[in-house]
PDB file of C-alpha atoms and ligand atoms in Angstrom:
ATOM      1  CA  UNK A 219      -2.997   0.466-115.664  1.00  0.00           C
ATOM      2  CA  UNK A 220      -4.479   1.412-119.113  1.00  0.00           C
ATOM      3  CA  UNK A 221      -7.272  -0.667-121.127  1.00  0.00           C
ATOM      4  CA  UNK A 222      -4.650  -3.072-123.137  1.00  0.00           C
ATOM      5  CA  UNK A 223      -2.921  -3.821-119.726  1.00  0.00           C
ATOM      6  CA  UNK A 224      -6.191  -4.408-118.654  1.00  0.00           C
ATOM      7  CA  UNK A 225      -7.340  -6.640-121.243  1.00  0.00           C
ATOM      8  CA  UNK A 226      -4.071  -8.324-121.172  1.00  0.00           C
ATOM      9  CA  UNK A 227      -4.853  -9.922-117.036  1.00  0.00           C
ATOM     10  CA  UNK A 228      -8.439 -10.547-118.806  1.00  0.00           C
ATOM     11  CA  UNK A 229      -7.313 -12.910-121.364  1.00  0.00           C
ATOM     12  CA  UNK A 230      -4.340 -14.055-119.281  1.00  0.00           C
ATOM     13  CA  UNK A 231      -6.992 -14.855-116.182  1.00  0.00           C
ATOM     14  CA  UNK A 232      -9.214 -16.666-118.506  1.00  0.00           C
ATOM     15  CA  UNK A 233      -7.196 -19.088-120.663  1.00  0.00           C
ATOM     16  CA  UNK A 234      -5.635 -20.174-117.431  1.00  0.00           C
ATOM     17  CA  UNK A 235      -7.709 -20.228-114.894  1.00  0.00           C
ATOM     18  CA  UNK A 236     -11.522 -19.224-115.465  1.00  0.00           C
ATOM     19  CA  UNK A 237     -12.947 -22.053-118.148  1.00  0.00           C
ATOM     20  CA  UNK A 238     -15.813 -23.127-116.881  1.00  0.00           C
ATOM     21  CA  UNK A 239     -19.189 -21.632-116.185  1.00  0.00           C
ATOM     22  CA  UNK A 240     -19.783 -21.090-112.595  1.00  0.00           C
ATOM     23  CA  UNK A 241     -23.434 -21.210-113.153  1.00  0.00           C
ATOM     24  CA  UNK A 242     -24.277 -23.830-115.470  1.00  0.00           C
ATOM     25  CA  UNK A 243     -20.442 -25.791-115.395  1.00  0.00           C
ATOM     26  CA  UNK A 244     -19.988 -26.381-119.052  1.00  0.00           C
ATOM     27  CA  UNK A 245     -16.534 -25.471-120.252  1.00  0.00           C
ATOM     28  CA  UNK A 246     -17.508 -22.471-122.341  1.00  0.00           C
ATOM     29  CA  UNK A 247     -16.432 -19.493-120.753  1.00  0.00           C
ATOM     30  CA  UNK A 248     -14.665 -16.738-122.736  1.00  0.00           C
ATOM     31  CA  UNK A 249     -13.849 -13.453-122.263  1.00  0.00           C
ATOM     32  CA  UNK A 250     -16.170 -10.593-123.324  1.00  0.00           C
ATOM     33  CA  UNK A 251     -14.794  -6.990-122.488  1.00  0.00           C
ATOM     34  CA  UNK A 252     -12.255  -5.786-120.746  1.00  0.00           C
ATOM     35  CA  UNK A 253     -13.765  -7.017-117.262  1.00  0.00           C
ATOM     36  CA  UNK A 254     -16.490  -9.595-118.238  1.00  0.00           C
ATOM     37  CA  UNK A 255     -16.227 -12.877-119.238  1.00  0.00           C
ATOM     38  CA  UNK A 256     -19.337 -14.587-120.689  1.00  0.00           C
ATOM     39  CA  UNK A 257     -20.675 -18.626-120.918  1.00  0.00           C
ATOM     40  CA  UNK A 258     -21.637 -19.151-124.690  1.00  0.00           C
ATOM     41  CA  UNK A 259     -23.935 -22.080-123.076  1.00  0.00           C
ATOM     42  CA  UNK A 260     -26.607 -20.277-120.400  1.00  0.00           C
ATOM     43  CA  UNK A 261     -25.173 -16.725-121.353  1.00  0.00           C
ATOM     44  CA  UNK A 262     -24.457 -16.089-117.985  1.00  0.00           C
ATOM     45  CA  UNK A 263     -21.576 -13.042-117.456  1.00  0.00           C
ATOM     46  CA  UNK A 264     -19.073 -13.231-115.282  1.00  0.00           C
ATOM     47  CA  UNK A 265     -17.949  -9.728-113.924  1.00  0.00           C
ATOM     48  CA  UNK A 266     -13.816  -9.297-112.522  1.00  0.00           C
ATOM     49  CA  UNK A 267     -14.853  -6.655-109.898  1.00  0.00           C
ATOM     50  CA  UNK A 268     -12.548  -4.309-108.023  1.00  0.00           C
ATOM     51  CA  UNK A 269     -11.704  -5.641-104.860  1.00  0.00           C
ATOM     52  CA  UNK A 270     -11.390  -2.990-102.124  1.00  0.00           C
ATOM     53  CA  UNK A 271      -8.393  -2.892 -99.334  1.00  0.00           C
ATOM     54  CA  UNK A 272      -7.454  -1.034 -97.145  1.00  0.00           C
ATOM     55  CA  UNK A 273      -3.777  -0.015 -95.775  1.00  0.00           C
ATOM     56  CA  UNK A 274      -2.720   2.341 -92.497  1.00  0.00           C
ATOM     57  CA  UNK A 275      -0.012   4.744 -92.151  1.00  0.00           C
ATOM     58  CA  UNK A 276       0.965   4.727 -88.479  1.00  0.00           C
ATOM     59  CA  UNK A 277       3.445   6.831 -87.201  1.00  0.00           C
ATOM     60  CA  UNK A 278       4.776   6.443 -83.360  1.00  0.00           C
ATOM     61  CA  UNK A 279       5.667   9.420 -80.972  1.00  0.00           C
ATOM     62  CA  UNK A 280       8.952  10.122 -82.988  1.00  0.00           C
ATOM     63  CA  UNK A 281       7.179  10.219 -86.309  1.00  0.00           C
ATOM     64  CA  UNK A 282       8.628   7.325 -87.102  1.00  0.00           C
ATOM     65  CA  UNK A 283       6.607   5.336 -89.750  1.00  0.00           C
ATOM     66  CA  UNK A 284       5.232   1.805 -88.496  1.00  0.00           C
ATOM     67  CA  UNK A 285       6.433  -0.969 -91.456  1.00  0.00           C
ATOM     68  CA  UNK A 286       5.316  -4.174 -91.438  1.00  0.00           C
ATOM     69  CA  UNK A 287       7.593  -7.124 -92.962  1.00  0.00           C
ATOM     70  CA  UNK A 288       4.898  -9.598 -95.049  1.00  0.00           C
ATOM     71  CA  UNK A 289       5.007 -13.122 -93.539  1.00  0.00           C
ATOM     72  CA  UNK A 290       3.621 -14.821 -96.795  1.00  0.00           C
ATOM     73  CA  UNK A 291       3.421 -14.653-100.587  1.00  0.00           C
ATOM     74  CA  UNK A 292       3.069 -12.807-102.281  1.00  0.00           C
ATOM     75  CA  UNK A 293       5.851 -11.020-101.881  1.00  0.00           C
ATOM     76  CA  UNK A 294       7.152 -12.621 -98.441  1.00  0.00           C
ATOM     77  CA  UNK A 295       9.878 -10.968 -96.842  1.00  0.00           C
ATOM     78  CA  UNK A 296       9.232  -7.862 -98.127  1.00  0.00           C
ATOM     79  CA  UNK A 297       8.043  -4.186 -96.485  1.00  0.00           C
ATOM     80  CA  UNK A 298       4.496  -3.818 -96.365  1.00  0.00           C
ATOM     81  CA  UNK A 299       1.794  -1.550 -94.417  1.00  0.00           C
ATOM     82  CA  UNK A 300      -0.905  -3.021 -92.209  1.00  0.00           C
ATOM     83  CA  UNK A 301      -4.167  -3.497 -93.659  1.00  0.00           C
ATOM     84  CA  UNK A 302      -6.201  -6.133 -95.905  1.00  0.00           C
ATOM     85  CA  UNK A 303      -8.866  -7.038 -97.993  1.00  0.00           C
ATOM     86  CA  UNK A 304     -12.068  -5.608 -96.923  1.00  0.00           C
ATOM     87  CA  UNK A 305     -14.468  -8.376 -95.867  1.00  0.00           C
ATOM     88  CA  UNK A 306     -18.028  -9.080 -97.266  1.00  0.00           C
ATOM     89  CA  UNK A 307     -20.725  -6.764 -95.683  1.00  0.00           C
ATOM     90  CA  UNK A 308     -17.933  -5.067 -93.558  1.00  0.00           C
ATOM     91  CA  UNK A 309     -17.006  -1.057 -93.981  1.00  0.00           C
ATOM     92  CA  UNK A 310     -13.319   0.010 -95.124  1.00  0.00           C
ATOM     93  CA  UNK A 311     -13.556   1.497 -91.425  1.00  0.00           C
ATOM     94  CA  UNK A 312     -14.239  -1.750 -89.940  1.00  0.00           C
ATOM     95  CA  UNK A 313     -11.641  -3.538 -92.363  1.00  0.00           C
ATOM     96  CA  UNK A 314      -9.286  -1.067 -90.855  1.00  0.00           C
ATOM     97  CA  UNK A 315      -9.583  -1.464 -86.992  1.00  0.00           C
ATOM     98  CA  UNK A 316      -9.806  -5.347 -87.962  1.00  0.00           C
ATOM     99  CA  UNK A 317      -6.474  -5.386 -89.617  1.00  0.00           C
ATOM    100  CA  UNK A 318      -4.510  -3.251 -87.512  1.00  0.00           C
ATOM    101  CA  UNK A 319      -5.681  -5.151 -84.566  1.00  0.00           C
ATOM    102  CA  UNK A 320      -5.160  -8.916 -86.217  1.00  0.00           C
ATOM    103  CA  UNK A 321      -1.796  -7.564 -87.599  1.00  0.00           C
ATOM    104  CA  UNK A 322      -0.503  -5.599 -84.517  1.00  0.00           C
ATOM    105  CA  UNK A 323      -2.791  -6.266 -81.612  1.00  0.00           C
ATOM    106  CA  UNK A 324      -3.563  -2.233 -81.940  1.00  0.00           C
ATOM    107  CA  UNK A 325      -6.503  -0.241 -81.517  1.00  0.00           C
ATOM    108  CA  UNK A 326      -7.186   2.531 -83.510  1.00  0.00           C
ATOM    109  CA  UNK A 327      -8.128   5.586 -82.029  1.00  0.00           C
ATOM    110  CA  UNK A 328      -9.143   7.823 -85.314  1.00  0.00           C
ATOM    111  CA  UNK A 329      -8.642   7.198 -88.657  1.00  0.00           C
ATOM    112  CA  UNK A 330      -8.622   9.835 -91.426  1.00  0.00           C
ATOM    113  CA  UNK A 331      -9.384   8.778 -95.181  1.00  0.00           C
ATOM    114  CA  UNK A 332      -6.558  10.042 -97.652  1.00  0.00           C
ATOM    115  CA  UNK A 333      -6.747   8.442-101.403  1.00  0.00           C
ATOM    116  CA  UNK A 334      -6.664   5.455-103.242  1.00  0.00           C
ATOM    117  CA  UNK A 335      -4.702   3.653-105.660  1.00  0.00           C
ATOM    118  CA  UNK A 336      -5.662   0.700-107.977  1.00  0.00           C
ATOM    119  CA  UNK A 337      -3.695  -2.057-108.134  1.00  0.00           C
ATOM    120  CA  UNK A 338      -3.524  -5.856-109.084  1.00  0.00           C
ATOM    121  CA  UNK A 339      -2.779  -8.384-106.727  1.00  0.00           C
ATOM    122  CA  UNK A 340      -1.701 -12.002-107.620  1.00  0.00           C
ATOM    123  CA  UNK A 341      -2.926 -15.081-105.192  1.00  0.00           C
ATOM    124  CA  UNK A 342      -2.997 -18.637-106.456  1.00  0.00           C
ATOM    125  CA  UNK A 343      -2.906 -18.350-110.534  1.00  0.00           C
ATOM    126  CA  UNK A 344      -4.994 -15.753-110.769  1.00  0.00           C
ATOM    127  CA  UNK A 345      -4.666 -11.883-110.816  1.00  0.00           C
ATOM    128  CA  UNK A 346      -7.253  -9.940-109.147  1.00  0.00           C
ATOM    129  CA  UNK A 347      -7.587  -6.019-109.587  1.00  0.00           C
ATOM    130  CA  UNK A 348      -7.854  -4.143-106.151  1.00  0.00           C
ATOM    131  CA  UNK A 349      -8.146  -0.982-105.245  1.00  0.00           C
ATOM    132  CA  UNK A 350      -6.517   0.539-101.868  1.00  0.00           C
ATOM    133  CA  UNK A 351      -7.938   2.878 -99.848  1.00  0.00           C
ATOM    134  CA  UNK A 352      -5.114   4.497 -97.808  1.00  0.00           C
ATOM    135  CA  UNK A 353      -5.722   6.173 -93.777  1.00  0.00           C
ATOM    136  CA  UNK A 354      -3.413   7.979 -91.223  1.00  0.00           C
ATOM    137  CA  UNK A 355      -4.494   6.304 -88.086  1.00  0.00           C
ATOM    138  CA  UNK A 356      -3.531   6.944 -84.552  1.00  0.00           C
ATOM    139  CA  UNK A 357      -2.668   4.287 -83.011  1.00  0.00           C
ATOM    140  CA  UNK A 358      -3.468   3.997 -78.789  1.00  0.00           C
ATOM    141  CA  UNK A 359       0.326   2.963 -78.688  1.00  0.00           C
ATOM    142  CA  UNK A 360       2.149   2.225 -82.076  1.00  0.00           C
ATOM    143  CA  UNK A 361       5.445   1.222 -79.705  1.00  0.00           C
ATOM    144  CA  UNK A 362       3.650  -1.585 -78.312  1.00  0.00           C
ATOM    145  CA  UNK A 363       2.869  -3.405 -81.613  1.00  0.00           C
ATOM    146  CA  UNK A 364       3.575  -6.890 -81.831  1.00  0.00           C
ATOM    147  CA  UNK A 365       3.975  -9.099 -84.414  1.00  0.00           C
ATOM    148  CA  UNK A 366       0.448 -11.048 -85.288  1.00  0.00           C
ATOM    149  CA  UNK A 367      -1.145 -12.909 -88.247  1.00  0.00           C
ATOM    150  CA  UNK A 368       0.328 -13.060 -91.483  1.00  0.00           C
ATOM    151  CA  UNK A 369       3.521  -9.981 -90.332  1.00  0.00           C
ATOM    152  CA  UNK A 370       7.231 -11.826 -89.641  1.00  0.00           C
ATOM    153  CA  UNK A 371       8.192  -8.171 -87.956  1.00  0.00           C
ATOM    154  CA  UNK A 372       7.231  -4.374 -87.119  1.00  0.00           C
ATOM    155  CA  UNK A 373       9.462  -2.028 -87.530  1.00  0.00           C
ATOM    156  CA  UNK A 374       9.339   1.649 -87.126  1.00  0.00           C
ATOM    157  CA  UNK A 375      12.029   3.679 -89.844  1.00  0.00           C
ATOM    158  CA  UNK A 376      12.068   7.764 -89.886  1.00  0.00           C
ATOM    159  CA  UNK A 377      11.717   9.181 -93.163  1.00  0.00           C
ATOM    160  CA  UNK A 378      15.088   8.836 -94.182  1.00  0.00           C
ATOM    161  CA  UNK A 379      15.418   5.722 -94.053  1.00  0.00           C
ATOM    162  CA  UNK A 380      12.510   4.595 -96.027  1.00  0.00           C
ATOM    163  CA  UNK A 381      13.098   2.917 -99.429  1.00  0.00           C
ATOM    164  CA  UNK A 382      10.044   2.458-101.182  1.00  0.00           C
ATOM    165  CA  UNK A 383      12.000  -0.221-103.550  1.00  0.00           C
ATOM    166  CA  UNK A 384      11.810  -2.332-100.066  1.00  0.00           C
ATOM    167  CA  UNK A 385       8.256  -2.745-100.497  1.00  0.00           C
ATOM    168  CA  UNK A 386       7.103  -5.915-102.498  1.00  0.00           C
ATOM    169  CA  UNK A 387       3.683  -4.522-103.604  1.00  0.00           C
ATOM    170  CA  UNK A 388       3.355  -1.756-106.921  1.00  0.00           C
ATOM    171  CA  UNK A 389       0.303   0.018-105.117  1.00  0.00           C
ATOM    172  CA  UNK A 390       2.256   0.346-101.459  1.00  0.00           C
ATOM    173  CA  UNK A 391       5.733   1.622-103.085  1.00  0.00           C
ATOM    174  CA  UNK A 392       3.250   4.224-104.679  1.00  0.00           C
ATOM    175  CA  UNK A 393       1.770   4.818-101.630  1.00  0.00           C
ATOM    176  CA  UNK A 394       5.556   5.812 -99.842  1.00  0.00           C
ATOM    177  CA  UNK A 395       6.368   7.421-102.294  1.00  0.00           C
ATOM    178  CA  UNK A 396       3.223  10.186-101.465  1.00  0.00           C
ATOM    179  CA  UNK A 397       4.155   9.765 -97.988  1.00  0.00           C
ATOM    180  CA  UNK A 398       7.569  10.503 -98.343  1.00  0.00           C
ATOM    181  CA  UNK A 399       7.157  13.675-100.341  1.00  0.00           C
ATOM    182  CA  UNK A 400       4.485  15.014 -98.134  1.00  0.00           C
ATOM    183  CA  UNK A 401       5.364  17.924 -95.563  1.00  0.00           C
ATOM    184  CA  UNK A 402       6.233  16.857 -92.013  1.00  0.00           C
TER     185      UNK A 402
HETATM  186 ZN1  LIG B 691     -23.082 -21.250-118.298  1.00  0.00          ZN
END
């Protein structure tokens, strides 16, 4: 996302949802850069931080990548990976074995921390920029995943036939798309 596209969620995010002050409650909140709006009453600044997530790449004995089908908008219906926002005062690590075990009803034996990729993510009226921190995780035993929380199915789908234009979120078909052109 470049610094217009940016801008552009900015100004969208304000004129419909963020008019008021949070602090003082008047209605004179505009926005001020690309990721701060300010109150033109108590001058109080209002920052659109970077919300961190976190998503797992599971693979069972047969290499077979673990999928999960998303339950709820946005983007219900559609291919996803387990993970989730990362909770107040909790570590992407902790996010991680929290997820996977909400999601699945797995525990994760070891976790190894691959990249990241920003990403926007829309909920209610308002878009919120994310960033997602991707792991390979084993699993103690993917084939006994279960359906949990907000995931309508689990599958598990070799290489092959994996099409990232299945997956309802930018940042996740971005995220196949490594996976698939990565050895092995
Ligand atoms: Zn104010």
């Amino acid at each position: 996302m470049n610094n217009d596209e940016i801008e552009q969620v900015c100004t969208n995010t304000s004129r419909e949802c963020f008019r008021y002050c949070p602090l003082c409650g008047a209605e004179t909140l505009y926005p001020n850069t690309h990721k701060t709006f300010k109150c033109g009453g108590c001058g109080f600044e209002f920052f659109l931080n970077t919300a961190a997530a976190v998503g797992a790449l599971i693979t069972d004995s047969e290499g077979r990548l673990l999928i999960t089908v998303r339950k709820a908008e946005p983007a219900k219906g559609t291919w996803d990976l387990p993970g989730g926002f990362v909770d107040v005062s909790e570590s992407a690590e902790q996010a991680l074995r929290r997820e996977v075990k909400e999601e699945l009803g797995l525990d994760i034996l070891s976790a190894d921390y691959l990249y990241s990729v920003p990403n926007t993510y829309e909920y209610g009226r308002v878009t919120y920029q994310t960033v997602d921190l991707v792991y390979r995780c084993e699993a103690a035993d993917a084939s006994k995943a279960q359906a949990c929380d907000d995931v309508a199915a689990v599958l598990f789908k070799r290489r092959e036939d994996i099409n990232p234009e299945r997956f309802g979120l930018a940042s996740v078909r971005k995220i196949i798309r490594r996976f698939l052109h990565e050895d092995g």
